[in-house]
Coordinates of C-alpha atoms and ligand atoms in Angstrom, one line a residue:
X1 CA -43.4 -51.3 199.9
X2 CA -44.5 -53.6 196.8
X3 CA -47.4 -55.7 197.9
X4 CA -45.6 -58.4 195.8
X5 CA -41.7 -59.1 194.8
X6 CA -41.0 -59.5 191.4
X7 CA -42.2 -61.4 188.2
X8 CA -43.1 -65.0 188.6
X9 CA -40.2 -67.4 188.1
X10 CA -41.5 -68.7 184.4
X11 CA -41.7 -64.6 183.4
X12 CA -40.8 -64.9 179.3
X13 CA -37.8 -62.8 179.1
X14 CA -37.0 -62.9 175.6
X15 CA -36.4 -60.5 172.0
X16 CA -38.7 -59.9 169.2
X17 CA -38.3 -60.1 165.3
X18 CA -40.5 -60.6 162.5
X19 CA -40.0 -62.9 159.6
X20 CA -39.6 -60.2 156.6
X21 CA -37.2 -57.9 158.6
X22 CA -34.7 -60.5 158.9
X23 CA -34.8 -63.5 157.2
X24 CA -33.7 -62.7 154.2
X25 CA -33.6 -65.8 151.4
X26 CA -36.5 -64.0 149.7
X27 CA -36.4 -66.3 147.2
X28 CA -35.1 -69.2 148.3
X29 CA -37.0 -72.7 149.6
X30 CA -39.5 -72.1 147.3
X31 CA -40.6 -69.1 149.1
X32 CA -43.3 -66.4 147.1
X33 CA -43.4 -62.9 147.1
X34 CA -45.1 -61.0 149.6
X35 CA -46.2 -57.3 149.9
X36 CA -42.8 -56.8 152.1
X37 CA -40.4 -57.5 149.2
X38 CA -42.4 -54.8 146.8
X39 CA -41.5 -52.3 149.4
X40 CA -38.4 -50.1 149.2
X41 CA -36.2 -48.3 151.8
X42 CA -37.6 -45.0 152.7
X43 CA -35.9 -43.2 155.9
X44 CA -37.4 -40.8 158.8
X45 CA -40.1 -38.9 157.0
X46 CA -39.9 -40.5 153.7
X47 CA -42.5 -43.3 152.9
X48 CA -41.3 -46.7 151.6
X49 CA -42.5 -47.0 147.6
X50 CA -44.8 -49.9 147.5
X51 CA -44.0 -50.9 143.9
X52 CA -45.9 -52.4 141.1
X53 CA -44.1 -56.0 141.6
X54 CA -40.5 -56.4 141.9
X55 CA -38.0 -53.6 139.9
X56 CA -35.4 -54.5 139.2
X57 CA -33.3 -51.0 139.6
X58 CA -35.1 -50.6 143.3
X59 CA -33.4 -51.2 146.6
X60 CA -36.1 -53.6 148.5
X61 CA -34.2 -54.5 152.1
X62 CA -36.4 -57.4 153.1
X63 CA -34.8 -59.2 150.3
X64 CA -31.9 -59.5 152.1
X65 CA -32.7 -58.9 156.0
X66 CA -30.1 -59.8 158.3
X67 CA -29.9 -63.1 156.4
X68 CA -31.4 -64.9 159.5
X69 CA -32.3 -67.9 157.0
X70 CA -28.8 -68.6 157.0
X71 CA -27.5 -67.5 160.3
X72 CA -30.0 -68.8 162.8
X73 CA -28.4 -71.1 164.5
X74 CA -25.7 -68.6 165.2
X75 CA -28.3 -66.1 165.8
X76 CA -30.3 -68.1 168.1
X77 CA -27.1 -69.5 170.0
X78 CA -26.4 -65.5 171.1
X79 CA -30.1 -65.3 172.6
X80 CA -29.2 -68.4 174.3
X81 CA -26.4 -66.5 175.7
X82 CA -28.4 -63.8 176.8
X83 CA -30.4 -66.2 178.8
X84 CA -33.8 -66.0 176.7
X85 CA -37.0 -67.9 177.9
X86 CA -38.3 -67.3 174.5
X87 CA -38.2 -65.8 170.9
X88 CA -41.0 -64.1 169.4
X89 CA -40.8 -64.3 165.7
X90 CA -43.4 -64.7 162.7
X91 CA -44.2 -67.2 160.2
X92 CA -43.6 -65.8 156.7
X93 CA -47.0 -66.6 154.9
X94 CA -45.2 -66.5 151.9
X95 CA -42.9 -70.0 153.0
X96 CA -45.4 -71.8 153.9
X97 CA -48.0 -70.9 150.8
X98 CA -46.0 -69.0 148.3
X99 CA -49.0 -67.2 146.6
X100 CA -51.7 -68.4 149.1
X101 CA -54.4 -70.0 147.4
X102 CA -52.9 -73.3 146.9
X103 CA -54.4 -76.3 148.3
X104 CA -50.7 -77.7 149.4
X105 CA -48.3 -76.2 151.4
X106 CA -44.2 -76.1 150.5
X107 CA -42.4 -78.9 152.5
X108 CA -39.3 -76.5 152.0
X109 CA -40.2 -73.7 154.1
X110 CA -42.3 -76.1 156.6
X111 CA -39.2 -77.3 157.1
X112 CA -37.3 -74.2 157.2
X113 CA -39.3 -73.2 160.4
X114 CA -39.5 -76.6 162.2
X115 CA -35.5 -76.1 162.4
X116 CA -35.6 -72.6 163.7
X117 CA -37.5 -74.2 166.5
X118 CA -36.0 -77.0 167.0
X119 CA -32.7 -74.8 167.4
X120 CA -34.8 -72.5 170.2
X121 CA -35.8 -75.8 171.9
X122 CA -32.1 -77.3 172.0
X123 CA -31.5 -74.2 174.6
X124 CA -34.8 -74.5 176.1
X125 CA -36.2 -71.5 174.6
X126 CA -39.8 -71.4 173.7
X127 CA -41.3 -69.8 170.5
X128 CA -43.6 -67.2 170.4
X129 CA -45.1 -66.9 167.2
X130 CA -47.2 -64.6 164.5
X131 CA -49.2 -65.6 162.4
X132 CA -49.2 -62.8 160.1
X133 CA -46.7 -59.8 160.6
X134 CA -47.5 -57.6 157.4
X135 CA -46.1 -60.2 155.1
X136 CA -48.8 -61.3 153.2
X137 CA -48.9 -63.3 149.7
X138 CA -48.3 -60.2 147.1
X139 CA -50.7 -62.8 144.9
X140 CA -53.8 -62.1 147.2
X141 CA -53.2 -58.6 147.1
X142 CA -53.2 -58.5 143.0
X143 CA -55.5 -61.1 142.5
X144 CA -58.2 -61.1 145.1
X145 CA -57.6 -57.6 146.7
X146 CA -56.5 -58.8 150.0
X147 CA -58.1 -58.9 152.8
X148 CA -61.1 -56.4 151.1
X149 CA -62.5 -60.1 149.7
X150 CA -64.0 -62.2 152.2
X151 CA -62.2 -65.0 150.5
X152 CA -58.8 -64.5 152.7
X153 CA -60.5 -65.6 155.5
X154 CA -59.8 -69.4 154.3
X155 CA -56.8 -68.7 152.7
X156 CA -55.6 -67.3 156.2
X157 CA -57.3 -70.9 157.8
X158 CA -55.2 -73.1 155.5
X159 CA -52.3 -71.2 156.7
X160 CA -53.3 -71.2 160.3
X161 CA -54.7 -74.7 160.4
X162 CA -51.3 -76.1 158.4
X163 CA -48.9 -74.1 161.3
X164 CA -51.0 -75.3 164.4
X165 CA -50.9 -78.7 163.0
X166 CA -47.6 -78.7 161.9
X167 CA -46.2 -77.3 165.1
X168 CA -48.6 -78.5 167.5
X169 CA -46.1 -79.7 169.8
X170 CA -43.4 -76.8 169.2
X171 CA -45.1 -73.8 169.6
X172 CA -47.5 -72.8 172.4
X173 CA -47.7 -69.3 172.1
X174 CA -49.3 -67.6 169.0
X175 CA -50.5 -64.6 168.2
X176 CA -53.4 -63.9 164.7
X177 CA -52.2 -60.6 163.3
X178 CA -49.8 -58.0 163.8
X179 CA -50.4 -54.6 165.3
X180 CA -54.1 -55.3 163.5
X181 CA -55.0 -51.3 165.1
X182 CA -52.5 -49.6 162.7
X183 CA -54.9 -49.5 159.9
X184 CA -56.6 -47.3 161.9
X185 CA -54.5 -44.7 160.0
X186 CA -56.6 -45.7 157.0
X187 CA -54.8 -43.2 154.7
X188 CA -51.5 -44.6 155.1
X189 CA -51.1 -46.5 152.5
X190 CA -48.2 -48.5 154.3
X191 CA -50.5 -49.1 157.0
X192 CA -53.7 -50.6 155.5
X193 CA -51.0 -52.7 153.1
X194 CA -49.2 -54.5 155.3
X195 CA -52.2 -55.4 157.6
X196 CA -54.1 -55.7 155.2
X197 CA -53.2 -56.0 151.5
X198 CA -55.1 -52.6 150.4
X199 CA -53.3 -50.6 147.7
X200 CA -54.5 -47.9 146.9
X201 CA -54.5 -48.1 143.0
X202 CA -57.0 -50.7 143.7
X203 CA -59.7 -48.3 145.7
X204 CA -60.8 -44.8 145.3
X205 CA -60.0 -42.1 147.5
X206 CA -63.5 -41.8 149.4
X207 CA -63.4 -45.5 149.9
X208 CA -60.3 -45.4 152.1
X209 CA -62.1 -45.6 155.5
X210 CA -64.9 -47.6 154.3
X211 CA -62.2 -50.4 152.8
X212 CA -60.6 -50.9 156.3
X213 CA -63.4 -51.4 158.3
X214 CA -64.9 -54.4 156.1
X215 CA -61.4 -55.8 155.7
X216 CA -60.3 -55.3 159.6
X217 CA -63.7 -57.2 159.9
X218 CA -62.9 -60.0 158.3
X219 CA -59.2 -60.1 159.9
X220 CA -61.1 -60.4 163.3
X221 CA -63.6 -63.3 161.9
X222 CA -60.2 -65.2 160.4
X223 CA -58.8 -64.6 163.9
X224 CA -61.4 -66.0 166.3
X225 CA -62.1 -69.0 164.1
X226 CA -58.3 -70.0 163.8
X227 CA -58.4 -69.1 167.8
X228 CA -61.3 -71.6 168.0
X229 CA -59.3 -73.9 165.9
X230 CA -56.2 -73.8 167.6
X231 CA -57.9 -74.8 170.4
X232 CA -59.1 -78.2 169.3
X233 CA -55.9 -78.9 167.6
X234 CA -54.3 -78.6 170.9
X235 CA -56.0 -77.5 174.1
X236 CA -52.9 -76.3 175.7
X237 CA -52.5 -73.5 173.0
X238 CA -52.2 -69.8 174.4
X239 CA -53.5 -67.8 171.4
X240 CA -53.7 -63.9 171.4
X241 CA -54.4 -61.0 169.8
X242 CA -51.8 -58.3 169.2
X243 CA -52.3 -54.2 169.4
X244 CA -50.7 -51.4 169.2
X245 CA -50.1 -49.8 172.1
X246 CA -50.2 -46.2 171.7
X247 CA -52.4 -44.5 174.3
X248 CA -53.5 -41.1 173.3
X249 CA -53.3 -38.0 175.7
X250 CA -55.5 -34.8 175.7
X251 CA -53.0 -31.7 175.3
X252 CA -55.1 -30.0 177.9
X253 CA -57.9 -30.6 180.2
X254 CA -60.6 -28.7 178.0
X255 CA -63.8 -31.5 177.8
X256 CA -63.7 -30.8 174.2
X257 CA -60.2 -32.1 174.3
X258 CA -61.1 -34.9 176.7
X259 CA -63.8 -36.1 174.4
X260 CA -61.8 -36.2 171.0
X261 CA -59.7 -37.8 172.7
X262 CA -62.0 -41.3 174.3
X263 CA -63.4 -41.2 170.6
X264 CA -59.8 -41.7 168.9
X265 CA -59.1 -43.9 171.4
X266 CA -62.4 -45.5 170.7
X267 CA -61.3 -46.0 167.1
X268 CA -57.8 -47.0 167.5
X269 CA -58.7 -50.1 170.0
X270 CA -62.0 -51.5 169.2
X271 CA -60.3 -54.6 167.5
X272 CA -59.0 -55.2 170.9
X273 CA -62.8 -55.4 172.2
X274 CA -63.7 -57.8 169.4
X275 CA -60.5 -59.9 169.9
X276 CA -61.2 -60.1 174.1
X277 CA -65.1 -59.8 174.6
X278 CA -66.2 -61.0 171.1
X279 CA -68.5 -58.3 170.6
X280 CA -68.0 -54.9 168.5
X281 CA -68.3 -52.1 171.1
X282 CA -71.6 -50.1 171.1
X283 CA -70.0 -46.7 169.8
X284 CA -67.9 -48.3 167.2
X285 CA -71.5 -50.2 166.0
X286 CA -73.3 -47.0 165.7
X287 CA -70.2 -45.3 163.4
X288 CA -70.3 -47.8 161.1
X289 CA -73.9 -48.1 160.7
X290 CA -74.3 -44.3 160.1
X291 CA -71.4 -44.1 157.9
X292 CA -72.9 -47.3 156.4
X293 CA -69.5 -49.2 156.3
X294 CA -68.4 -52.7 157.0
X295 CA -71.4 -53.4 154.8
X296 CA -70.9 -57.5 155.4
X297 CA -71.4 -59.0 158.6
X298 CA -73.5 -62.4 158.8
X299 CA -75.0 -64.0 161.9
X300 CA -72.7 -66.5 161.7
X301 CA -69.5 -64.2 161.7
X302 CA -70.9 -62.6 165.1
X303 CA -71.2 -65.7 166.6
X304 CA -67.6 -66.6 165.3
X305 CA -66.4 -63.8 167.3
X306 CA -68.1 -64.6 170.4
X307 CA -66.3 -67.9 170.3
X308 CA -63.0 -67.3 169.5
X309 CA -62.0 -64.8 172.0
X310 CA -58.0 -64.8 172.8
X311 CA -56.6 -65.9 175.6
X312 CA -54.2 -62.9 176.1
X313 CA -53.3 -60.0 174.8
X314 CA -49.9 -59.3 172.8
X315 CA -49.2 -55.5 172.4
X316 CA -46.1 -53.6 171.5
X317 CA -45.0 -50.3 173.2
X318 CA -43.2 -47.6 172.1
X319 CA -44.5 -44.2 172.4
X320 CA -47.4 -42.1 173.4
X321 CA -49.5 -39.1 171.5
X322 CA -50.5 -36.1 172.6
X323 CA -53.5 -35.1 170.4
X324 CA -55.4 -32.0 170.2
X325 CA -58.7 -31.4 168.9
X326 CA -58.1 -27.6 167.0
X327 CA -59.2 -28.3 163.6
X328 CA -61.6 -30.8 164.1
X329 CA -65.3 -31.6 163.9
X330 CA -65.3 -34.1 167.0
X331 CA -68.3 -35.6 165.9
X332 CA -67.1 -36.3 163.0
X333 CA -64.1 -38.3 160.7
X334 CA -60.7 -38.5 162.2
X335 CA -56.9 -39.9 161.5
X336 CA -55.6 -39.8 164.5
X337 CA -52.0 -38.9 163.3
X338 CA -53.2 -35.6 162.0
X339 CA -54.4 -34.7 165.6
X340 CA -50.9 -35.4 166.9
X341 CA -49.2 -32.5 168.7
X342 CA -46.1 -32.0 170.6
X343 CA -45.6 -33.0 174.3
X344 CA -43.9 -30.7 176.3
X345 CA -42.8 -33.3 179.1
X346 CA -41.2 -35.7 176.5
X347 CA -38.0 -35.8 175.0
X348 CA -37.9 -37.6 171.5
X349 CA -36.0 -40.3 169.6
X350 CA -33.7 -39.8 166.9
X351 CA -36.6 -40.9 164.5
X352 CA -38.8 -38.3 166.8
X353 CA -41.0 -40.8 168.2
X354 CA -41.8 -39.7 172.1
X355 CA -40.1 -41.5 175.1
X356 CA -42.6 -41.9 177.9
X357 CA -41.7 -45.1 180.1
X358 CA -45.3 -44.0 182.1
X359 CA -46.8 -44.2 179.4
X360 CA -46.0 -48.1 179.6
X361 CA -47.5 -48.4 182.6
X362 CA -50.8 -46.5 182.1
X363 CA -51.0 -48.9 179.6
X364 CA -50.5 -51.9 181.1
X365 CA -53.4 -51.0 183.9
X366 CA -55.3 -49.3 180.9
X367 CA -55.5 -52.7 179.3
X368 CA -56.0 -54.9 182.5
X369 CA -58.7 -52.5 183.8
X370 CA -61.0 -52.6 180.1
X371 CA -60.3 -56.7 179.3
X372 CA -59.2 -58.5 182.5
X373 CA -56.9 -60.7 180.5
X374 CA -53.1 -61.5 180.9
X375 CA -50.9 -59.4 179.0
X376 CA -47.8 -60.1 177.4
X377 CA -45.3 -57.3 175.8
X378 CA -43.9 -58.6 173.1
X379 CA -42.2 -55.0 171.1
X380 CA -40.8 -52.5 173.4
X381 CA -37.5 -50.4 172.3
X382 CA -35.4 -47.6 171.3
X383 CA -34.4 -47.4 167.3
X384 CA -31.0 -45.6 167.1
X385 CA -28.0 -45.1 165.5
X386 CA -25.1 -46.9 166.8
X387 CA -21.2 -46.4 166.3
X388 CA -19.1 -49.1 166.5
X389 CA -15.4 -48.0 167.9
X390 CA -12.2 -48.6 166.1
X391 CA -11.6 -51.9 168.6
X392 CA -15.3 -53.2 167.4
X393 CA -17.0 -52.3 171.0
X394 CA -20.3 -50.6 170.7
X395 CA -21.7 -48.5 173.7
X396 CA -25.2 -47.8 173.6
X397 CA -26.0 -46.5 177.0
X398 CA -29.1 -44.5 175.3
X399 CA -30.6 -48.1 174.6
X400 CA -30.1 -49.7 178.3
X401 CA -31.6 -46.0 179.8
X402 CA -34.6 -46.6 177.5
X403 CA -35.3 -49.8 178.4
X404 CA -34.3 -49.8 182.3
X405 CA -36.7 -46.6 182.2
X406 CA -39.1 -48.9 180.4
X407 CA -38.8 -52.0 182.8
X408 CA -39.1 -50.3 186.0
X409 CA -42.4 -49.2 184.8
X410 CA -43.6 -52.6 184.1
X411 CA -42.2 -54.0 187.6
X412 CA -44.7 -51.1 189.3
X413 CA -47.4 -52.1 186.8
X414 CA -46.8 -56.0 188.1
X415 CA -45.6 -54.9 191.8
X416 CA -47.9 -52.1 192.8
X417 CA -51.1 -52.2 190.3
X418 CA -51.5 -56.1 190.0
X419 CA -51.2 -56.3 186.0
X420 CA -50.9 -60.2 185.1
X421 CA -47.9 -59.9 182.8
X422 CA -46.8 -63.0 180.7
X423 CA -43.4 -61.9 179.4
X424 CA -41.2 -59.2 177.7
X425 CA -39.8 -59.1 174.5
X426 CA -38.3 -56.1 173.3
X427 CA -38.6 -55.6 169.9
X428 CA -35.4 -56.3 167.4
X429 CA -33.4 -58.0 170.2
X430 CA -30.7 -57.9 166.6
X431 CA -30.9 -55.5 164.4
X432 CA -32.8 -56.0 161.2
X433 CA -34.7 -54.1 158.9
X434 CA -36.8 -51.0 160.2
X435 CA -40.9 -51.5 159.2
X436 CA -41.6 -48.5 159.3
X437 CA -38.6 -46.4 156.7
X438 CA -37.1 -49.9 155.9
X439 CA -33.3 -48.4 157.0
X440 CA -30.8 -50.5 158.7
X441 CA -29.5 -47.7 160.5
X442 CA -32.4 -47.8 162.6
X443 CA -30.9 -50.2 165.3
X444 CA -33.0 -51.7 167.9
X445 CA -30.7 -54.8 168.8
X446 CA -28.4 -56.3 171.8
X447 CA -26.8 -57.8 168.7
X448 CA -25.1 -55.6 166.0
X449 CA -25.1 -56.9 162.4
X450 CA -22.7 -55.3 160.1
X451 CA -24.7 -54.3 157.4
X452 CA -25.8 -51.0 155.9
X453 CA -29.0 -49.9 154.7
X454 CA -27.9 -51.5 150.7
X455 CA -27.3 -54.7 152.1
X456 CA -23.4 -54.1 152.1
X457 CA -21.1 -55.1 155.0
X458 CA -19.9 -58.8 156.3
X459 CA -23.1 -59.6 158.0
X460 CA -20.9 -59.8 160.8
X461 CA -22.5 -60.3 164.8
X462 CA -21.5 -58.1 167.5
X463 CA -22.1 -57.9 170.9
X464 CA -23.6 -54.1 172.1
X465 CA -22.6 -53.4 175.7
X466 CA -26.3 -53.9 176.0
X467 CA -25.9 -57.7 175.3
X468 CA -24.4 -57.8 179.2
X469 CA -26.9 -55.5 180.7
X470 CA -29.8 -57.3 179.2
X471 CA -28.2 -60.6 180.4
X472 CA -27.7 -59.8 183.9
X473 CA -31.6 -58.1 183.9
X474 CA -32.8 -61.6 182.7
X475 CA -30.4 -63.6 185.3
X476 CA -31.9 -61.4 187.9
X477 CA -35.5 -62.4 186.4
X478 CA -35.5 -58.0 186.7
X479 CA -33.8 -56.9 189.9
X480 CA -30.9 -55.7 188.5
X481 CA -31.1 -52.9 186.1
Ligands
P53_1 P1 -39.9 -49.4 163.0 C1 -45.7 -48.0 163.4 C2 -46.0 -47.6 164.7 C3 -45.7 -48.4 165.7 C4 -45.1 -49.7 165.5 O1 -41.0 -49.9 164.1 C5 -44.8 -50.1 164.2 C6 -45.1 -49.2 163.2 C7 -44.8 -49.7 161.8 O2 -43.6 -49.1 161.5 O3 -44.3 -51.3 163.9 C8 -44.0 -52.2 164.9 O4 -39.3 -50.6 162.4 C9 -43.9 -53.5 164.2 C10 -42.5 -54.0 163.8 C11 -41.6 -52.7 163.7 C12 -41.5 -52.1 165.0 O5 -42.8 -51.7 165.5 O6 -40.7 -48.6 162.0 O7 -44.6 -54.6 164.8 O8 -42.6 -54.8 162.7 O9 -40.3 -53.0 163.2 C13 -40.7 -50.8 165.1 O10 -38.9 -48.6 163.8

């Protein structure tokens, strides 16, 4: 029997979007450009184009999103339905300082976002909120390089400092930077550009790796001191980080295997050890000293870290690897997504990504074990097609056995293995725009929006039969699934 029953009665049940995948209103309330809207729709395989500016004969879909800038009351009225605790979303960077170096921010989209959650609190739901979820200013990528220049780090603050201050008594829960560990794929260019702002026109080949590192540094200084900050704007703050969840599995049990494996796993999560403990982990230290990268790192920034450590950590889930070492020197440079391999006990999505609901909870005690922080899931779910019937029903029973699958894994993690969990937000709780191939048929929602990948359709909200079954797992705070 469970030593203890159920999640705590203030669990956050709630959904999870991001600014630049639904809003739309790209240009509207004086809102700037950011590296999101010079991104066009790729699909399963094909990269998004990240173009030079805006063209105007390409299809960019975070132009239009879901058009949540116009539809959020609506929008947030159907989570209310649902019975959401809370609603993680992001503040677009872009709103708030349209090419972000000025001094001032824009009242408009201030505005724009006191609203939103003003609209969340009428129902008593709480905001969770990103800072920066891969929609930074397209100006500080062209002008300063992004985060390569040690200069974003106060062009982040004035963002930061403006948001606490602004919504000091609106939002409690914050998280610094998005999926910050993705970059670890350092020769992606989607990856290192939206955490980061690195195009690859603007470095040279060799200096993929080395550009990361001194950039993800600087990311984890801006983060601890607008940690530190929020703090001392208001004390009751809950600030994390938020990772990638992705553990990686040997593909057998030879040590060689076992070891490639704790070194990529060494690589893909150290930002997790500077976000909790304030210190770069020993191995990580001596990488980048003998590849002599991350070449600027003051005093001062390593005592910034050691005071701004988070006060949870924020991941999203939604796969593991399997990873094998044939091919590679282990001792020496690895992506990690060329060491991926098949997994003969997991079935895949329709976008191939693994399903492995134990995965979720190896995770969960993973994380607890290495940082003894609570953790809060704020992206967990299935991308799939969806059909809607000729009487406007959708049944997505694929979705519910995903995430059932997904939550009775988290309930042992809580239940059986003691894992302090805040909350749970699966990701795109209505369906936007896909990150990743920027398609619209790549549904994650309880919510279907009538829209195809071109922008074309009435925009129209629909309940999926998983809008009910999500409702009743909430009302049940997660006994019935
Ligand atoms: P999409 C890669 C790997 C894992 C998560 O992804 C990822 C990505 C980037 O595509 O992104 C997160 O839309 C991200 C969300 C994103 C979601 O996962 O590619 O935080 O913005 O939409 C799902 O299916």
């Amino acid at each position: 029997m469970p030593n203890k029953t159920g999640f705590s009665k203030d669990f956050l049940w709630g959904g999870a979007v991001a600014a630049h995948q639904l809003e739309g209103g790209w240009q509207e309330g004086g809102k700037g450009v950011s590296i999101a809207d010079v991104m066009t729709a790729g699909s399963n395989g094909v990269p998004r184009e990240i173009t030079d500016g805006v063209l105007p004969e390409k299809n960019y879909p975070n132009h239009f999103g879901i058009d949540f800038y116009h539809h959020y009351k609506e929008d947030v009225k159907l989570f209310a339905k649902m019975g959401f605790k809370c609603f993680r979303t992001s503040i677009a960077w872009t709103r708030i300082f349209p090419n972000g170096d000025e001094d001032q921010p824009n009242e408009a989209g201030l505005k724009f976002y006191d609203d939103l959650f003003d609209e969340c609190h009428k129902y008593g739901i709480e905001p969770v909120i990103t800072l920066s979820h891969f929609e930074m200013p397209y100006h500080l990528i062209e002008k300063y390089g992004g985060f390569t220049n040690r200069k974003l780090i106060d062009f982040y603050m004035n963002f930061a400092e403006t948001c606490f201050k602004r919504y000091k008594n609106k939002v409690k829960y914050w998280m610094t930077f998005n999926e910050i560990n993705n970059q670890t794929s350092y020769n992606r260019e989607f990856s290192v550009a939206t955490n980061s702002g690195i195009l690859f026109k603007n470095i040279k080949d060799e200096d993929h790796e080395d550009a990361m590192y001194q950039a993800a540094h600087y990311e984890l200084v801006a983060s601890a001191k607008a940690v530190k900050l929020g703090h001392e704007i208001n004390p009751d703050f809950k600030i994390g980080c938020m990772i990638n969840m992705t553990p990686l599995y040997p593909v057998n049990a030879d040590p060689k295997n076992i070891m490639f494996t704790e070194r990529l796993m060494q690589r893909r999560y150290y930002f997790a050890d500077v976000h909790a403990n304030g210190v770069y982990p020993k191995n990580i230290e001596a990488y980048l000293q003998r590849k002599g990268f991350r070449k600027d790192i003051t005093d001062e920034d390593r005592e910034i870290l050691k005071q701004g450590t988070v006060d949870y950590i924020g991941l999203s889930y939604y796969n593991s690897m399997t990873v094998t070492s044939d091919g590679f020197d282990i001792d020496g440079d690895f992506d990690a997504d060329n060491a991926a391999t098949e997994n003969k006990f997991l079935k895949t999505s329709e976008w191939d990504w693994p399903i492995d609901p134990v995965g979720l909870r190896y995770s969960l005690n993973w994380l607890t074990d290495r940082y003894h922080l609570p953790l809060f899931i704020v992206e967990n779910g299935l991308g799939a097609r969806d059909k809607v019937e000729a009487d406007g029903s959708i049944h997505d029973p694929y979705r519910v056995d995903y995430l059932k699958a997904h939550i009775t894994e988290m309930k042992k993690a809580v239940e059986l293995d003691g894992v302090d969990l805040m909350g749970y937000t699966p990701w795109g709780c209505i369906d936007l725009i896909s990150a990743g191939t920027g398609e619209m048929k790549k549904r994650y929602g309880f919510i279907y929006v009538d829209q195809d990948d071109y922008g074309h359709g009435s925009k129209k909200r629909s309940k999926k039969d998983s809008f009910e079954w999500y409702k009743q797992v909430i009302a049940s705070n997660g006994e019935k699934l």
